[in-house]
Amino acid sequence: MAIYQATTSAPVNIACIKYWGKRDTTLILPTNSSLSVTLSQDHLRSTTTSQADPSFTETRLWLNGKEEDIKSGGRLERCLKELKKMRKERIEDKDHNAPKLSEWNIHVASYNNFPTAAGLASSASGFAALTSSIAALYDLNNFSPSSSAKPSAASPSELSLVARLGSGSACRSLFGGFVAWEAGSLPSGTDSLAVQVAPQEHWPTLHALICVVNDAKKGTSSTSGMQRTVETSALLQHRIKEVVPQRMDAIIKAIKEKDFDTFAKITTADSNQFHAVALDTAPPIFYMNDVSRSIISIIEELNRVSLLNTGHLVAAYTFDAGPNAVIYTEEKNVKQIIELVLRYFPQAESNPFPDPFQLFGGKQPAGTTTLPEGFNEGVAKVWETGSVKGLIHTKIGDGPRVLGEGEALLSSDGMPKTLA
Amino acid sequence: MAIYQATTSAPVNIACIKYWGKRDTTLILPTNSSLSVTLSQDHLRSTTTSQADPSFTETRLWLNGKEEDIKSGGRLERCLKELKKMRKERIEDKDHNAPKLSEWNIHVASYNNFPTAAGLASSASGFAALTSSIAALYDLNNFSPSSSAKPSAASPSELSLVARLGSGSACRSLFGGFVAWEAGSLPSGTDSLAVQVAPQEHWPTLHALICVVNDAKKGTSSTSGMQRTVETSALLQHRIKEVVPQRMDAIIKAIKEKDFDTFAKITTADSNQFHAVALDTAPPIFYMNDVSRSIISIIEELNRVSLLNTGHLVAAYTFDAGPNAVIYTEEKNVKQIIELVLRYFPQAESNPFPDPFQLFGGKQPAGTTTLPEGFNEGVAKVWETGSVKGLIHTKIGDGPRVLGEGEALLSSDGMPKTLA
């Protein structure tokens, strides 16, 4: 008999305008709009296979090969409920020959191709992959051209509403390119969704260098941290009401015009302001450490001399709820930045992450010996090897992909394949 | 013939509501009011001798034994001009037998009893000592009982206007106890002065423990840093207009009621907010480092368990424009806090600062072995010896003191004595 299953992959996204604070913690409705860049799935992705079968006695989930308990009423169930509703209303109620997948339990297997050690938020790509794979299973997706015309198809924005219920920032991983999560104002949250500001083809030369920073101790979880900020920061409301709306308009304009200087200025300013309101929290929340700050000092100094020498900025840095830096830059500047980073942060021979040295023929280059004219070498010390655990060089990428049967994570018996 | 000279000492003050930003950089008028605790001169002080003589061919200044160039129109000259004006109008114009000190050049020698290594702002105590010693030389002071009745006497608030021209925070060192620097609103700055909120006798059990933190690299100077914040922070104006006025009222009330919990809550919140707006600056400004953050984590954890166990807070931390922590606590808690700090920050045998271990018979105690019930040991790692270079245990103190001839830093010939 037929096997009903679908496999999709979804990307990681890194915010330029940060999401920090919920106005509704159950529906995951944010206090402000945010904007992100979708990173290439060629380097970082979550892959999920969903399978429905009348013989399944319960809903089951495997993350990276390990089965997880499914909290009833939890985030996965909330997403699944919405998708089953869509399946029933849009397909099963209209076509009585359509299999009643919405009445069957499902098995889900999900896998991140990046080590959790990276400390990269995997919940965004994870819930985006979950949502898109179930949508594909239910024939609700319009990711593949063939299905794009289907009246039953849900738009990525519609699916972003579902992914949002799993993890707020996941809604932004339903699109490639530059994505805005509009905060919305309805209590129902039906207007709190993701829209694409520009596709990746609009600005294909935008690259990202992730500096994976060694983290001494686990910081505050963003879920609890952001609500502590909402409750105690005297500055957050001003950020929400006065600062973010202006920055959203300005950065969207900068993206449409491919104005890197403005894009970089707003991105770095908003990263710093996010960490500022975290610090304005009681008790204060710290995510950046001395290594993070050295990366900031180096990039700020590089931008300072570049502005003097060329009138333009070279790079933008942004930090999420952890010490890792994400550096955005134009393709033509990536080599210089990698060499600069290596000068201050010597790397071990083996890099634990997808090869960051493609531009150097796969071999780790030496740290740069010639600094830009006027660059103040003393802005940071040379750190001990391993302070930056590794680098990931990637670029702007596309949205969820529907993958072939060959990439399925579940066997025909509904159990996870053992990955090589 | 007569020698006209006076020697005074002045204290360090540490702000609980921070001064960060000038609305007038020449007159040193702040963007917001601030409030500080004056620390005891028994531990930290600047001592200054001023001598006037018709034979002096120029104004000369020695700091810690080394002669300094005096910038014409600089901060010292601005203070001196105001004091000469007071001398002339209040004394020489009224009593024609009074020596015309205002027409003579002066020699000034100033000495800080704490190592600059401490990274404690010496400009506040320095300009307060300079102002008070010249005021005493000119017979304008009312610090000593004998002269308190003099009609010519200038009040500490009047002298705070002069000290402010030298260094903003110096105005707060003209008083002991708890001192408010009222921002004022007049362009002339004549209403931007210090007033005493409460004398040290009001709350004599308030102690301070200064953790002198090893500083890898020199941070941004506060003078340039604060103006960068004024120019670029999107949050500072909200702090100035909405947050600080409320906090000033609330902390003054807390001080008058000796309500340590409220005092501690506001002090820590305002320290964190000051560093938050510094981080919200472009480029961002960092003064705290990972050691500073570990001190915060330890104190926050101590307060958390104390609140659970006793319903009260134990300590407040505050950081100025550097990584050093100043911990305010009640006398009865000092021992516990020193032992807790030593547990995480082992000290070298020799402490470079005035003996912080009086409470332990002058001997360095071991780091505490028994943590408070429920204290999460993992909030910070145990740092390598020397991460905290030393401790200074002091308490709330009095304002400028007029010292005897025996403590003069200048000889009768107007040249600095060589200090043993």
XYZ file of C-alpha atoms in Angstrom, chain A residues 13-20 32-37 169 172 179-181 239-240 243-252 255 262-271 273-274 317-320 328:
49
model
C 18.083 32.761 9.526
C 20.037 35.456 11.358
C 18.208 38.620 12.391
C 19.466 42.103 11.537
C 16.613 43.713 13.475
C 16.259 41.581 16.574
C 13.186 39.851 17.977
C 13.305 40.232 21.782
C 8.211 44.282 17.698
C 8.747 43.416 14.055
C 12.081 41.886 13.065
C 14.070 41.298 9.890
C 16.498 38.553 8.963
C 18.774 37.184 6.294
C 11.974 33.119 14.642
C 11.334 33.798 9.048
C 12.567 38.308 5.400
C 10.467 40.530 7.640
C 8.396 39.167 10.496
C 13.087 50.532 21.656
C 9.811 48.832 20.690
C 13.462 52.761 17.540
C 12.505 49.516 15.780
C 9.755 50.879 13.488
C 12.170 53.455 12.055
C 14.922 50.875 11.669
C 12.598 48.426 9.890
C 11.685 51.027 7.279
C 15.288 52.146 6.866
C 16.822 48.679 6.519
C 14.143 47.504 4.067
C 18.130 46.180 1.184
C 23.215 51.631 5.670
C 22.487 47.914 5.990
C 25.678 47.486 8.040
C 25.094 50.538 10.203
C 21.579 49.467 11.187
C 22.495 45.803 11.641
C 25.370 46.510 14.033
C 23.410 49.188 15.890
C 20.463 46.852 16.421
C 22.643 43.984 17.586
C 20.877 47.668 21.212
C 19.476 44.171 21.702
C 28.437 42.138 12.833
C 25.469 40.773 14.723
C 25.154 38.567 17.815
C 22.123 36.532 18.853
C 27.902 40.079 6.947
